[in-house]
DNA sequence: ATAGGCTATGCATAAGTATGCAATAGTGTT
DNA sequence: AACACTATTGCATACTTATGCATAGCCTAT
């Protein structure tokens, strides 16, 4: 190639020449697991420090046919849950010796537009936390043998693994709590309609209400933002028959609803119970003290890493969908049973 | 190499063979800017689709000596500002055709432990938003010709570029606002002590107070978390001579301070003004309506990308430190001048 | 008709590392 | 002393794409 050789670039060949061994030996020294004489290893490492040599992960990736890079697709989201989960995911990947190449479609970008680039970078696997995605594109990955894991969402019947909180059961828990506390006029503020998360929380909630003979809850549409929660709660509270309890599809919506209640002079929890879902850090702040369902985020991360490693080590592993139970966290925005 | 050839892997050679041209022609077709006959290009693209070919970015990186990957080091931080900035940075990178390899040191990990891995991946540049870092390690990057840009922090006198809000001027603006409103007993709640951000905000604040002849403010130490802000405000309000205005090193601290004031029955802004810094999304929520200094985040991102591109295109560009002015956002937690 | 010039393509090689196989040296056995 | 082994090391090549240089057409002008 005619490109000028970067004189500052130190390669394994330079180290080899400096020590008087072959490039193979340098490579084996840095691969650790090979058979290199202790004395040779010492000399190689010594020379590497002197020359300022660092192994080239790109070249290794090309040669080994694996990059140790995992792609993460995060949706744009105003909920703090996404970045929170992302940080944990990245740290989880580092723990299993992988790096995170992160993609977030911009406001004017489609999820599908970004996927080809992810493919080009030969990621060993892909973790998707984006709410909406057309699964057609994802089959490109499976065809290539690249495992895809959905995080905090799932699509039943697809050939992709998923790790998710048991949102249906979570919704049922909330229904039980509210009915036990004697609430009669219930409402649900929905998040993005096309997310499985929102669907399941609502389904568990309404199913359980039905089973226990309660009337159908009011439903208001929102998205996972504070502002939409605020606005949706306003619509609910302005009704002639306002609800006495609101279950929100996410904490961030619930915080908006709480502020709406406060601004409207509605006392929480005496006149209105508000329950969220996720248990984001803000939920525990004293200004809110939100009763909510906690997602078992650490367990979800650990399980995701486990599935990842399994599928990387044994590509024939079948995709699985794992649901982990959430925990009801009783704080001060919901009436207690018997009060 | 003895490793079994992955039969599912489609390379430019396969496409070339299928069309009956050379591998070079396929490469040139996907490089776009070269001279390939329209008819040939069409056939190549057609074959690529049929065979499911995607250019291999890893191989391209090796050959071209540039990866189009930019590393981002984010510190663990409980402030929502960090993930917010990170999302914008990633999108900014995508806009200029780069990918983001993100590193966040875990709780038990040092910043310096992660840097060698970043180096191995041959990132074209590195953006650092971590609060604390030993700049010795960063010289490895400069030696290798890899530009480093500090985001939202800077170290004067180092050979690294930086893009930062003008925190000193911001602190001065807050001092002026509080003095103009007639406040007498001022306090500052500090963030992490070793961050330039915290230092400068405090310096601007106290300098301006001094210039205008006000007495020295009380200073409480905290970190960039809600809980520490809450606790620090408690210590301040429990004094015999509690302050009538608190300037907090960051919004998240200010929100904690506000909740402390509310819990302690101190009326805001009648008895106490609270001012933050950053203008995170939560600052505008009706529960808080925090008066604060807005960081010009979009401009900061754009400028960062511009510096990046400049230094990548012309490696001899000198490192620069850019300070962008913040804007005072008056909401409802600070007394207005003349009231 | 032939030289000159332009376009489109192919050839050969470089980027840096990993690894199967062969080769070498050194140790112990009989 | 010859043979069998083991522990190290080197050689050669593969991974996939980019690109300088050479070449084959083909058109224009003289």
PDB file of C-alpha atoms in Angstrom, chain B residues 17-111:
ATOM      1  CA  UNK B  17     -16.417 -13.515  -8.391  1.00  0.00           C
ATOM      2  CA  UNK B  18     -20.185 -13.481  -8.732  1.00  0.00           C
ATOM      3  CA  UNK B  19     -20.127 -10.460 -11.015  1.00  0.00           C
ATOM      4  CA  UNK B  20     -16.956 -11.412 -12.831  1.00  0.00           C
ATOM      5  CA  UNK B  21     -14.909  -8.368 -11.826  1.00  0.00           C
ATOM      6  CA  UNK B  22     -11.946  -7.896  -9.535  1.00  0.00           C
ATOM      7  CA  UNK B  23     -12.145  -7.357  -5.810  1.00  0.00           C
ATOM      8  CA  UNK B  24     -10.788  -3.864  -6.395  1.00  0.00           C
ATOM      9  CA  UNK B  25     -13.833  -2.916  -8.369  1.00  0.00           C
ATOM     10  CA  UNK B  26     -16.146  -4.047  -5.611  1.00  0.00           C
ATOM     11  CA  UNK B  27     -14.139  -2.059  -3.122  1.00  0.00           C
ATOM     12  CA  UNK B  28     -14.268   1.002  -5.313  1.00  0.00           C
ATOM     13  CA  UNK B  29     -17.985   0.635  -5.765  1.00  0.00           C
ATOM     14  CA  UNK B  30     -18.524   0.825  -2.041  1.00  0.00           C
ATOM     15  CA  UNK B  31     -16.021   3.642  -1.631  1.00  0.00           C
ATOM     16  CA  UNK B  32     -18.317   5.674  -3.823  1.00  0.00           C
ATOM     17  CA  UNK B  33     -15.832   8.332  -4.823  1.00  0.00           C
ATOM     18  CA  UNK B  34     -13.944   6.283  -7.349  1.00  0.00           C
ATOM     19  CA  UNK B  35     -14.356   5.788 -11.015  1.00  0.00           C
ATOM     20  CA  UNK B  36     -16.558   2.814 -11.609  1.00  0.00           C
ATOM     21  CA  UNK B  37     -18.687   2.543 -14.741  1.00  0.00           C
ATOM     22  CA  UNK B  38     -22.362   3.049 -13.894  1.00  0.00           C
ATOM     23  CA  UNK B  39     -23.272  -0.284 -15.400  1.00  0.00           C
ATOM     24  CA  UNK B  40     -20.585  -2.092 -13.410  1.00  0.00           C
ATOM     25  CA  UNK B  41     -21.614  -0.354 -10.213  1.00  0.00           C
ATOM     26  CA  UNK B  42     -25.186  -1.438 -10.754  1.00  0.00           C
ATOM     27  CA  UNK B  43     -24.192  -5.042 -11.232  1.00  0.00           C
ATOM     28  CA  UNK B  44     -21.979  -5.015  -8.168  1.00  0.00           C
ATOM     29  CA  UNK B  45     -24.641  -3.515  -5.949  1.00  0.00           C
ATOM     30  CA  UNK B  46     -27.145  -5.974  -7.315  1.00  0.00           C
ATOM     31  CA  UNK B  47     -24.878  -8.900  -6.510  1.00  0.00           C
ATOM     32  CA  UNK B  48     -24.156  -7.490  -3.066  1.00  0.00           C
ATOM     33  CA  UNK B  49     -27.835  -7.520  -2.264  1.00  0.00           C
ATOM     34  CA  UNK B  50     -28.290 -11.025  -3.633  1.00  0.00           C
ATOM     35  CA  UNK B  51     -25.409 -12.423  -1.641  1.00  0.00           C
ATOM     36  CA  UNK B  52     -26.090 -10.351   1.440  1.00  0.00           C
ATOM     37  CA  UNK B  53     -22.738  -8.617   1.382  1.00  0.00           C
ATOM     38  CA  UNK B  54     -21.850  -5.882   3.874  1.00  0.00           C
ATOM     39  CA  UNK B  55     -18.492  -4.126   3.828  1.00  0.00           C
ATOM     40  CA  UNK B  56     -16.322  -5.155   6.738  1.00  0.00           C
ATOM     41  CA  UNK B  57     -15.524  -2.033   8.717  1.00  0.00           C
ATOM     42  CA  UNK B  58     -12.853  -3.808  10.736  1.00  0.00           C
ATOM     43  CA  UNK B  59     -10.891  -4.742   7.640  1.00  0.00           C
ATOM     44  CA  UNK B  60     -11.363  -1.266   6.264  1.00  0.00           C
ATOM     45  CA  UNK B  61     -10.084   0.180   9.516  1.00  0.00           C
ATOM     46  CA  UNK B  62      -6.974  -1.931   9.362  1.00  0.00           C
ATOM     47  CA  UNK B  63      -6.287  -1.043   5.791  1.00  0.00           C
ATOM     48  CA  UNK B  64      -7.047   2.641   6.082  1.00  0.00           C
ATOM     49  CA  UNK B  65      -5.355   3.154   9.411  1.00  0.00           C
ATOM     50  CA  UNK B  66      -8.402   4.805  10.814  1.00  0.00           C
ATOM     51  CA  UNK B  67     -11.377   3.242  12.485  1.00  0.00           C
ATOM     52  CA  UNK B  68     -13.937   6.051  12.377  1.00  0.00           C
ATOM     53  CA  UNK B  69     -14.476   5.115  16.011  1.00  0.00           C
ATOM     54  CA  UNK B  70     -14.254   7.715  18.730  1.00  0.00           C
ATOM     55  CA  UNK B  71     -13.893   6.677  22.345  1.00  0.00           C
ATOM     56  CA  UNK B  72     -16.025   8.291  25.000  1.00  0.00           C
ATOM     57  CA  UNK B  73     -15.032   8.049  28.637  1.00  0.00           C
ATOM     58  CA  UNK B  74     -17.889   8.837  30.959  1.00  0.00           C
ATOM     59  CA  UNK B  75     -17.572   8.904  34.676  1.00  0.00           C
ATOM     60  CA  UNK B  76     -20.068   7.185  36.810  1.00  0.00           C
ATOM     61  CA  UNK B  77     -22.323   9.977  37.908  1.00  0.00           C
ATOM     62  CA  UNK B  78     -25.660  10.195  39.577  1.00  0.00           C
ATOM     63  CA  UNK B  79     -26.348  13.483  37.905  1.00  0.00           C
ATOM     64  CA  UNK B  80     -28.606  13.188  34.880  1.00  0.00           C
ATOM     65  CA  UNK B  81     -26.426  15.688  33.095  1.00  0.00           C
ATOM     66  CA  UNK B  82     -23.824  13.091  32.190  1.00  0.00           C
ATOM     67  CA  UNK B  83     -26.064  10.600  30.381  1.00  0.00           C
ATOM     68  CA  UNK B  84     -27.882  13.478  28.773  1.00  0.00           C
ATOM     69  CA  UNK B  85     -24.625  14.853  27.400  1.00  0.00           C
ATOM     70  CA  UNK B  86     -23.506  11.394  26.393  1.00  0.00           C
ATOM     71  CA  UNK B  87     -26.568  10.777  24.276  1.00  0.00           C
ATOM     72  CA  UNK B  88     -26.005  14.060  22.503  1.00  0.00           C
ATOM     73  CA  UNK B  89     -22.340  13.285  21.990  1.00  0.00           C
ATOM     74  CA  UNK B  90     -23.114   9.940  20.431  1.00  0.00           C
ATOM     75  CA  UNK B  91     -25.600  11.501  18.074  1.00  0.00           C
ATOM     76  CA  UNK B  92     -23.119  14.219  17.230  1.00  0.00           C
ATOM     77  CA  UNK B  93     -20.521  11.614  16.348  1.00  0.00           C
ATOM     78  CA  UNK B  94     -22.954   9.762  14.152  1.00  0.00           C
ATOM     79  CA  UNK B  95     -23.702  12.980  12.358  1.00  0.00           C
ATOM     80  CA  UNK B  96     -20.039  13.324  11.370  1.00  0.00           C
ATOM     81  CA  UNK B  97     -19.874   9.673  10.385  1.00  0.00           C
ATOM     82  CA  UNK B  98     -18.210   8.303  13.488  1.00  0.00           C
ATOM     83  CA  UNK B  99     -19.170   5.604  15.917  1.00  0.00           C
ATOM     84  CA  UNK B 100     -18.954   5.786  19.674  1.00  0.00           C
ATOM     85  CA  UNK B 101     -17.138   3.231  21.753  1.00  0.00           C
ATOM     86  CA  UNK B 102     -18.224   4.014  25.282  1.00  0.00           C
ATOM     87  CA  UNK B 103     -16.330   3.252  28.439  1.00  0.00           C
ATOM     88  CA  UNK B 104     -17.485   3.814  31.963  1.00  0.00           C
ATOM     89  CA  UNK B 105     -15.299   2.649  34.798  1.00  0.00           C
ATOM     90  CA  UNK B 106     -17.287   0.526  37.218  1.00  0.00           C
ATOM     91  CA  UNK B 107     -17.557   1.347  40.917  1.00  0.00           C
ATOM     92  CA  UNK B 108     -14.445  -0.684  41.685  1.00  0.00           C
ATOM     93  CA  UNK B 109     -12.512   0.479  38.672  1.00  0.00           C
ATOM     94  CA  UNK B 110     -10.144   3.306  38.086  1.00  0.00           C
ATOM     95  CA  UNK B 111     -10.281   5.531  35.082  1.00  0.00           C
TER      96      UNK B 111
END
